[in-house]
PDB file of N, CA and C in Angstrom:
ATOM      1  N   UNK A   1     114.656 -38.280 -10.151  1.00  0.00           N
ATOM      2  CA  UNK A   1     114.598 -38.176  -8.712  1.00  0.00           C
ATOM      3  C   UNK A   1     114.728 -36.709  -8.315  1.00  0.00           C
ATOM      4  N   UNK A   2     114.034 -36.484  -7.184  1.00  0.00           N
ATOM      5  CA  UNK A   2     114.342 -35.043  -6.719  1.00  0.00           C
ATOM      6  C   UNK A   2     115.539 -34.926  -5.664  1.00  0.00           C
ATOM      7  N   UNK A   3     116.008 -33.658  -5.732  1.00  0.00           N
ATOM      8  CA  UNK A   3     116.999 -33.525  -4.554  1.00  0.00           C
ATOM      9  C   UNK A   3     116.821 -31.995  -4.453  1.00  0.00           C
ATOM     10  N   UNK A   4     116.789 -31.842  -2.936  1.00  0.00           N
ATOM     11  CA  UNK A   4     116.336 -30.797  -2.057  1.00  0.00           C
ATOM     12  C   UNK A   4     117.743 -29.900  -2.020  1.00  0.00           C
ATOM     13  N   UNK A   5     118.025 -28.831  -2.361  1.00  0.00           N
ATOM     14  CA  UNK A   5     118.933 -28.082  -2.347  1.00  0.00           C
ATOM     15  C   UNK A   5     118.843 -26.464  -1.400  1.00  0.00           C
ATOM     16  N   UNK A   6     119.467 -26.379  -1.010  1.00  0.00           N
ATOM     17  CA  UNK A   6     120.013 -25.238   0.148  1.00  0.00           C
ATOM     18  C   UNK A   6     120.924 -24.196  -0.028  1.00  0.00           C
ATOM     19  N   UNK A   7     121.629 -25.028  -0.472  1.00  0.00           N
ATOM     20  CA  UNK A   7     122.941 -24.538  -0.261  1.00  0.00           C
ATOM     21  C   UNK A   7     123.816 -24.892  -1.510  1.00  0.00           C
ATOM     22  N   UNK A   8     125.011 -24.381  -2.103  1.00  0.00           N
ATOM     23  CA  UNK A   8     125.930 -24.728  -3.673  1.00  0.00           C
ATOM     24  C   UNK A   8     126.102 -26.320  -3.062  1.00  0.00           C
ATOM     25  N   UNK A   9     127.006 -26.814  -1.770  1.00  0.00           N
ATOM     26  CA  UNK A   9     127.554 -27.889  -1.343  1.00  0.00           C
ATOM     27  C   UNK A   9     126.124 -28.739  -2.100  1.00  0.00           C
ATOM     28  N   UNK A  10     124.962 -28.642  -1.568  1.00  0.00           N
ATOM     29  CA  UNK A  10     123.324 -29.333  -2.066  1.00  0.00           C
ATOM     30  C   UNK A  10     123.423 -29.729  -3.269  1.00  0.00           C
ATOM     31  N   UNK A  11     123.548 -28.680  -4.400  1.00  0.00           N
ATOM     32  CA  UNK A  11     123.725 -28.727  -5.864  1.00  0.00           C
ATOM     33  C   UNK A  11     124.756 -29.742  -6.469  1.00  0.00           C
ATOM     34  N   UNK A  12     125.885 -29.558  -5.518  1.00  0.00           N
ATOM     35  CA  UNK A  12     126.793 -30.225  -6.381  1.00  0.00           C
ATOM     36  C   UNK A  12     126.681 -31.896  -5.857  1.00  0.00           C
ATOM     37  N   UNK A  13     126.100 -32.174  -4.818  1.00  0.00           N
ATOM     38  CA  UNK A  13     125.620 -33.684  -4.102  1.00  0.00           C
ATOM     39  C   UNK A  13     125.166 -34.248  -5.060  1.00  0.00           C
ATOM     40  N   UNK A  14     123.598 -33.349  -6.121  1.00  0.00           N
ATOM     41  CA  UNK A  14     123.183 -33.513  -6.466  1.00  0.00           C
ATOM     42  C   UNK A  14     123.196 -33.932  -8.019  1.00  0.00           C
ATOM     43  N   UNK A  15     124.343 -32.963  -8.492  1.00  0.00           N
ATOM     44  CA  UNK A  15     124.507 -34.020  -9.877  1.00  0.00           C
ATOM     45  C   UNK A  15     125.824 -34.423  -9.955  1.00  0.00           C
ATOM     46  N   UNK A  16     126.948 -34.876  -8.758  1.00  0.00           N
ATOM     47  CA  UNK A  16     127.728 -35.870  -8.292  1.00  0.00           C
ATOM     48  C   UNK A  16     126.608 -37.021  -8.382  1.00  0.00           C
ATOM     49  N   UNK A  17     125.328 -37.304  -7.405  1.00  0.00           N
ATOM     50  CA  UNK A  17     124.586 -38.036  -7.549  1.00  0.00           C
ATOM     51  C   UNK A  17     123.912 -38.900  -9.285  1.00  0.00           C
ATOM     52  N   UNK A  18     123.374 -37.602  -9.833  1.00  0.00           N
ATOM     53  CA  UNK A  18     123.184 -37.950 -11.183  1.00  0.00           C
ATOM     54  C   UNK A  18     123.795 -38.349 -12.333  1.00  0.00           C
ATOM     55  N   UNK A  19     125.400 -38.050 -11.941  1.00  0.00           N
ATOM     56  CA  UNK A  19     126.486 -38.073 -12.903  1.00  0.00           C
ATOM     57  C   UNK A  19     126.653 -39.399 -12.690  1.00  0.00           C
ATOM     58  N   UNK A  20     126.558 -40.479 -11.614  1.00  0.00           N
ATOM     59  CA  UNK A  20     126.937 -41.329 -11.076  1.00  0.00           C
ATOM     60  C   UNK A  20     125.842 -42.537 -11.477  1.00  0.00           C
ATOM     61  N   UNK A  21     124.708 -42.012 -11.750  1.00  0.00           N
ATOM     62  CA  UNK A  21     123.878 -42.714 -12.348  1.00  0.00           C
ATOM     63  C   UNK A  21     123.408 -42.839 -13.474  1.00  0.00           C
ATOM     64  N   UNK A  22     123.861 -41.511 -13.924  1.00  0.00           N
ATOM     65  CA  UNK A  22     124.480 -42.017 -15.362  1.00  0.00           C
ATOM     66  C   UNK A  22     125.258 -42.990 -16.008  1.00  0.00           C
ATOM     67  N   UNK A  23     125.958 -43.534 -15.133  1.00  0.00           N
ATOM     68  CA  UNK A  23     127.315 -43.813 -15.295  1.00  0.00           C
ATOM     69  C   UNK A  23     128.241 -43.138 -15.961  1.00  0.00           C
ATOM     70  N   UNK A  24     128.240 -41.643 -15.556  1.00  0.00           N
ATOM     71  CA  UNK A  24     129.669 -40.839 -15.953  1.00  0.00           C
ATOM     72  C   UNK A  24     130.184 -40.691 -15.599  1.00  0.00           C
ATOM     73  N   UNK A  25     131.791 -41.002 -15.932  1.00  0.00           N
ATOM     74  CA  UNK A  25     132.993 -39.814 -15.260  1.00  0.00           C
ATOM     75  C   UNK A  25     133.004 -38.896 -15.423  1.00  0.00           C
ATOM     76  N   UNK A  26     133.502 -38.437 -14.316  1.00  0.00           N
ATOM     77  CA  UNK A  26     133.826 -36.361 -14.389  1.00  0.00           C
ATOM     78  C   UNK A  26     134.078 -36.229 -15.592  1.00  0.00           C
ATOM     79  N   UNK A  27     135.176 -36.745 -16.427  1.00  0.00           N
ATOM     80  CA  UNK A  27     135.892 -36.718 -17.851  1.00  0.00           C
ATOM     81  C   UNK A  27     134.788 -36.198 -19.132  1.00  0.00           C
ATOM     82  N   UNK A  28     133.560 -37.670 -19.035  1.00  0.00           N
ATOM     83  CA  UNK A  28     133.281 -37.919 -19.915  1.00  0.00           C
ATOM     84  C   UNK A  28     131.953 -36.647 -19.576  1.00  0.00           C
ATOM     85  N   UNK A  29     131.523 -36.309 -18.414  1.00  0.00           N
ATOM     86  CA  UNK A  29     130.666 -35.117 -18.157  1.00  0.00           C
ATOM     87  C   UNK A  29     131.197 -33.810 -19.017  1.00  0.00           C
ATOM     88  N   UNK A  30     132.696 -33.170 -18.808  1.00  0.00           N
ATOM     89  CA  UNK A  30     133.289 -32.618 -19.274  1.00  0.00           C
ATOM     90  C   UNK A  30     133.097 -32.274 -20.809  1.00  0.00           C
ATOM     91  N   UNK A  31     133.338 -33.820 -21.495  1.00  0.00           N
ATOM     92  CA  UNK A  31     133.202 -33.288 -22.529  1.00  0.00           C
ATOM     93  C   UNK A  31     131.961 -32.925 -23.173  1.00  0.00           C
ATOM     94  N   UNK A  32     130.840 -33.351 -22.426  1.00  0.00           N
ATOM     95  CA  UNK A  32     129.629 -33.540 -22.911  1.00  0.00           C
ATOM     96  C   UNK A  32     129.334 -31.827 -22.689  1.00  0.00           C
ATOM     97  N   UNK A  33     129.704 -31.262 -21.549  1.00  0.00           N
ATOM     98  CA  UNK A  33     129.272 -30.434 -20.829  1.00  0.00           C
ATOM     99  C   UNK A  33     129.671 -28.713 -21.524  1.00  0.00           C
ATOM    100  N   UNK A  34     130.997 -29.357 -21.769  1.00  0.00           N
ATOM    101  CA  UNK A  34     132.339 -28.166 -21.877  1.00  0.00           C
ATOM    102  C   UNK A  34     132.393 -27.092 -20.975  1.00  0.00           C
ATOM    103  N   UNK A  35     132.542 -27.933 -19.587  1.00  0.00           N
ATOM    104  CA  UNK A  35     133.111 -27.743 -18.634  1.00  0.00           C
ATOM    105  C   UNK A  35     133.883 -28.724 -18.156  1.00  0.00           C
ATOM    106  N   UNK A  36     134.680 -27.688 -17.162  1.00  0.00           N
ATOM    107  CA  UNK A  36     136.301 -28.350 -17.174  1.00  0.00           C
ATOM    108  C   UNK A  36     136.118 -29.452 -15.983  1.00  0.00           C
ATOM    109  N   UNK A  37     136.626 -30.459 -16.025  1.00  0.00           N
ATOM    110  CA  UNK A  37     136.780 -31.700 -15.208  1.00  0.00           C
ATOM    111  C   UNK A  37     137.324 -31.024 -14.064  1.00  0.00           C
ATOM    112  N   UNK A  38     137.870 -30.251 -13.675  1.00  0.00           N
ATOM    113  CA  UNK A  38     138.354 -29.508 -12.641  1.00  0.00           C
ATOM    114  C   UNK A  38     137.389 -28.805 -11.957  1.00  0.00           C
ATOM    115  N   UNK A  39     136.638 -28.199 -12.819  1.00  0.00           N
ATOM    116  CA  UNK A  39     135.411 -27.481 -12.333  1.00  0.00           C
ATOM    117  C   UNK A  39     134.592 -28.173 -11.771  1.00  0.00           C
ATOM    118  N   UNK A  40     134.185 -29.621 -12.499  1.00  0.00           N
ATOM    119  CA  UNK A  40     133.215 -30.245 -11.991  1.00  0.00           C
ATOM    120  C   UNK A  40     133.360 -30.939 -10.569  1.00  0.00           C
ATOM    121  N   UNK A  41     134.800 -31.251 -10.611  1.00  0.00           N
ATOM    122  CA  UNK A  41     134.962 -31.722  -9.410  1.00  0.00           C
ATOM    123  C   UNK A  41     135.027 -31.283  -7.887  1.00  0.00           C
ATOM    124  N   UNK A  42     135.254 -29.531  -8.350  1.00  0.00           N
ATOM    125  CA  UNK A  42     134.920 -28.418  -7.142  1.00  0.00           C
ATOM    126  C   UNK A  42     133.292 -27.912  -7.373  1.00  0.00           C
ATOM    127  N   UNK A  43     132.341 -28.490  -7.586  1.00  0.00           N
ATOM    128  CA  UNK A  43     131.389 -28.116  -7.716  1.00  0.00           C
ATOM    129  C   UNK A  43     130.487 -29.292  -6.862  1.00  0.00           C
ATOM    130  N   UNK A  44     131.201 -30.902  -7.196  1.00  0.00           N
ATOM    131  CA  UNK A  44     130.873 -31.951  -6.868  1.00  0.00           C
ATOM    132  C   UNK A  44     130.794 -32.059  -5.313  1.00  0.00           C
ATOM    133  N   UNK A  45     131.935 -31.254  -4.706  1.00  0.00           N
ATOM    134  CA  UNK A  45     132.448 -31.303  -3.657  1.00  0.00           C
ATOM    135  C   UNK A  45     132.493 -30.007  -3.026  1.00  0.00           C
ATOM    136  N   UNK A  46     131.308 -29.391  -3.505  1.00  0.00           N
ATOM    137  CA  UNK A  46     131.178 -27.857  -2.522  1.00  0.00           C
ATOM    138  C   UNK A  46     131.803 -26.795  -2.371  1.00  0.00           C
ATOM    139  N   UNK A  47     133.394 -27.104  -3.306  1.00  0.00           N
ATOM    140  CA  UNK A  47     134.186 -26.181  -3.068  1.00  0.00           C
ATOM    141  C   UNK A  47     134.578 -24.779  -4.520  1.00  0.00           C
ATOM    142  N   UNK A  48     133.337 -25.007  -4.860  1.00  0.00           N
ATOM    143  CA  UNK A  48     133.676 -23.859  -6.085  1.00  0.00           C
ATOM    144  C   UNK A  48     132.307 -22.565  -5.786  1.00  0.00           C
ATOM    145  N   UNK A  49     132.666 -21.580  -6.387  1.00  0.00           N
ATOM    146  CA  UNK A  49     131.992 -20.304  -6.146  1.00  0.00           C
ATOM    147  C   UNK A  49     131.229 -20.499  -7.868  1.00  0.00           C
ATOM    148  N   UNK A  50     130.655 -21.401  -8.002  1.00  0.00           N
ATOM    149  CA  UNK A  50     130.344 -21.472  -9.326  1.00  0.00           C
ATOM    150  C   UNK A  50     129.569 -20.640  -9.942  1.00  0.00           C
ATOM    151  N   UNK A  51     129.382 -20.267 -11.636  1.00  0.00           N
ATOM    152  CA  UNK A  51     128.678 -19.262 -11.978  1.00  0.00           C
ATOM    153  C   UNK A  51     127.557 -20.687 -12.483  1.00  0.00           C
ATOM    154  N   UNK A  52     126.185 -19.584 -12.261  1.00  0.00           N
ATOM    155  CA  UNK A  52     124.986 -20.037 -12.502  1.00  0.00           C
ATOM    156  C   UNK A  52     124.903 -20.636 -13.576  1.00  0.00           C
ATOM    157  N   UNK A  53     125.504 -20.045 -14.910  1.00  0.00           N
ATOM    158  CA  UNK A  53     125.632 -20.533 -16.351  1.00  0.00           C
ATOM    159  C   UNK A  53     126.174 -21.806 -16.431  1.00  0.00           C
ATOM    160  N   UNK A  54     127.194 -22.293 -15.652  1.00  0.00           N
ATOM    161  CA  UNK A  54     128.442 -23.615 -15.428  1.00  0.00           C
ATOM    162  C   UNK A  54     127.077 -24.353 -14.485  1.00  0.00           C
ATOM    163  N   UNK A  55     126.116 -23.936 -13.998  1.00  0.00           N
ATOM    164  CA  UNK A  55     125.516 -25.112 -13.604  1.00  0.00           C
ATOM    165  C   UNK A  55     124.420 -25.789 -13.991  1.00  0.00           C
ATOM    166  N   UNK A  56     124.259 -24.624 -15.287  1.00  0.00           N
ATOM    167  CA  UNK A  56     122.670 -25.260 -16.236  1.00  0.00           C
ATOM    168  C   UNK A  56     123.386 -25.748 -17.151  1.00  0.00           C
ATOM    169  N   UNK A  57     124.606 -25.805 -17.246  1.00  0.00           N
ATOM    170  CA  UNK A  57     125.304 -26.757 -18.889  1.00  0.00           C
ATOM    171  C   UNK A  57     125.957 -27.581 -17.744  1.00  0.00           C
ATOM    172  N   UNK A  58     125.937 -28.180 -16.998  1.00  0.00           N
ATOM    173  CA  UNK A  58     125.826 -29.354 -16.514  1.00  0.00           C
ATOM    174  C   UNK A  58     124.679 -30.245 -16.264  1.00  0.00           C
ATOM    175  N   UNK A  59     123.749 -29.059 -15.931  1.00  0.00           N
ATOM    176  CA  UNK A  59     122.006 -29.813 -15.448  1.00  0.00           C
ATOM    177  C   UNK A  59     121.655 -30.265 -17.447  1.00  0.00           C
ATOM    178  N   UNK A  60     122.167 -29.785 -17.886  1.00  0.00           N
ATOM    179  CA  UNK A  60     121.748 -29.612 -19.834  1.00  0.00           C
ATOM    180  C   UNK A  60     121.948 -30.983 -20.063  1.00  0.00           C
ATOM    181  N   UNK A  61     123.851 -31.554 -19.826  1.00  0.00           N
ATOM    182  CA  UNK A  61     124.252 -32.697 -20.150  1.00  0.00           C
ATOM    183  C   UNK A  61     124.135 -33.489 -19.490  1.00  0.00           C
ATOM    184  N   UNK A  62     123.249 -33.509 -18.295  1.00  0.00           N
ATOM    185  CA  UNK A  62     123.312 -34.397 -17.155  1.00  0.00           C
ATOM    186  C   UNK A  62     121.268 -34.466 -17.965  1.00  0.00           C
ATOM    187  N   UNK A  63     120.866 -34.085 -18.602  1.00  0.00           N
ATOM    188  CA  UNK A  63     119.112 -34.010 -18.724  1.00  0.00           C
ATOM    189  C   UNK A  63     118.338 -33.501 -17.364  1.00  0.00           C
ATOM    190  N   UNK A  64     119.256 -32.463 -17.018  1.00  0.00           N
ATOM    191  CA  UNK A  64     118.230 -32.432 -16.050  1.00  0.00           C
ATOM    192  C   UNK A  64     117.520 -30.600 -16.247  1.00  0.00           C
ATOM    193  N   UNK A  65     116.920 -30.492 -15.192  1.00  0.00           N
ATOM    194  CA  UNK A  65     116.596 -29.061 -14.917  1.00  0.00           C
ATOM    195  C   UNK A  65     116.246 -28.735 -13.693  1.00  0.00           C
ATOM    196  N   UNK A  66     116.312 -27.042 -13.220  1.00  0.00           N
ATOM    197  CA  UNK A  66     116.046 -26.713 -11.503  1.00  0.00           C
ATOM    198  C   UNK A  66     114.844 -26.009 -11.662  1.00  0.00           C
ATOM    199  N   UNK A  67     113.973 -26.977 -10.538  1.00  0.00           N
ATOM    200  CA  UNK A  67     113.013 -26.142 -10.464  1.00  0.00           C
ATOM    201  C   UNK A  67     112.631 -25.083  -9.114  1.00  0.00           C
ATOM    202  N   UNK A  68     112.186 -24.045  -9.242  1.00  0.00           N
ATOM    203  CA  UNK A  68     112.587 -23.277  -8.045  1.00  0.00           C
ATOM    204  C   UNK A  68     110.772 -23.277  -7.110  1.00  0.00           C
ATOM    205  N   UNK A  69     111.221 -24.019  -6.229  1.00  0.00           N
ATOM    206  CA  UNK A  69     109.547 -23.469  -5.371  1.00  0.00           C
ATOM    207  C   UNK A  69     109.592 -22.641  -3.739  1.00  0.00           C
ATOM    208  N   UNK A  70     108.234 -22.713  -3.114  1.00  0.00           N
ATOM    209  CA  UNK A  70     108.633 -22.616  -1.719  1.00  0.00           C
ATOM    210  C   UNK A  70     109.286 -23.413  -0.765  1.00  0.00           C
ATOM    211  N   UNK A  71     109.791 -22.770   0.134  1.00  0.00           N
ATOM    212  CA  UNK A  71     111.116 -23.526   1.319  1.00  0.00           C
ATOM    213  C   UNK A  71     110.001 -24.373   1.981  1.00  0.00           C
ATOM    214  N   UNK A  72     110.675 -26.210   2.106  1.00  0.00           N
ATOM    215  CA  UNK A  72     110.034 -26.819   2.852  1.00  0.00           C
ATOM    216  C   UNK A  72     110.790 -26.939   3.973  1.00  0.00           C
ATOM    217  N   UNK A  73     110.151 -27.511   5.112  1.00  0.00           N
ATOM    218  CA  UNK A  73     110.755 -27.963   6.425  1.00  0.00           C
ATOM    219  C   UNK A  73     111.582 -29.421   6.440  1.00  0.00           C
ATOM    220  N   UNK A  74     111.900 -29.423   4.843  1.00  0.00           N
ATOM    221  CA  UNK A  74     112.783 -30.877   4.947  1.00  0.00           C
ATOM    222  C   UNK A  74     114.200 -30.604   4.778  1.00  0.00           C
ATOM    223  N   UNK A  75     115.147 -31.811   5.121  1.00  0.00           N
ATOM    224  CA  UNK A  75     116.500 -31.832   5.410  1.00  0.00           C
ATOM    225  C   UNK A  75     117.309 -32.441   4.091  1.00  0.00           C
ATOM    226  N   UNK A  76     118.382 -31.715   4.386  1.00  0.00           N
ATOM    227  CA  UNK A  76     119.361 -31.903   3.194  1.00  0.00           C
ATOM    228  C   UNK A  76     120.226 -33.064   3.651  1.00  0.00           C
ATOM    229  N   UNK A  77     119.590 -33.651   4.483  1.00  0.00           N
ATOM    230  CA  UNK A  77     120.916 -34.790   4.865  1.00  0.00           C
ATOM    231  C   UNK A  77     121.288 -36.286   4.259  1.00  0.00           C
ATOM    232  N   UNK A  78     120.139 -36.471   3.751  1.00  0.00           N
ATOM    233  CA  UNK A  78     120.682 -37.625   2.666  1.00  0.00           C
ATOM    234  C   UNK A  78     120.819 -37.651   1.475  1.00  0.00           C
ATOM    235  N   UNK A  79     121.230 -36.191   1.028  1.00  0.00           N
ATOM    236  CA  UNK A  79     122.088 -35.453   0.094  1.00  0.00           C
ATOM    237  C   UNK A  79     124.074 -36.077   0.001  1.00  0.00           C
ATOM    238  N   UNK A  80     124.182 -36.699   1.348  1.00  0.00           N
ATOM    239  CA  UNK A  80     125.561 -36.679   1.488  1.00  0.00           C
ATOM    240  C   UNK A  80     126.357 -38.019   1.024  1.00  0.00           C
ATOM    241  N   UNK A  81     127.151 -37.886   0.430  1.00  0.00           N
ATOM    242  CA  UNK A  81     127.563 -39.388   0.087  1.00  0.00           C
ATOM    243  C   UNK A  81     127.860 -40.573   1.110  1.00  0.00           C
TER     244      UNK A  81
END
């Protein structure tokens, strides 16, 4: 699935979203990830200043990847839980 990102809060909607359909816990992301369950959960929730590296070894263990294009005129709003 795609998800439209903006903003870090966007990103982390977004594989809160995927993690969830995975069926993972933060935990079991963690270990997959080796990143910290703490991290993930301020990332999940908009509130981390995350480094770029901490978010492709999540997109890694989550199978995903970002692809970067031009800005559309669409909304980030059912991004939100």
């Amino acid at each position: 699935m795609n998800h439209l990102a903006r903003r870090p809060a966007d990103i982390g909607h977004a594989l809160r979203r995927e993690r969830k359909k995975k069926r993972l816990t933060q935990g079991e992301l963690a270990s997959k990830s080796g990143v910290w369950q703490e991290t993930i959960s301020k990332i999940e929730n908009g509130l981390s200043g995350a480094k770029l590296d901490t978010v492709f070894d999540l997109c890694a263990a989550l199978d995903l990847e970002l692809v970067v294009t031009d800005r559309s005129h669409g909304t980030t709003d059912f991004l939100e839980d």
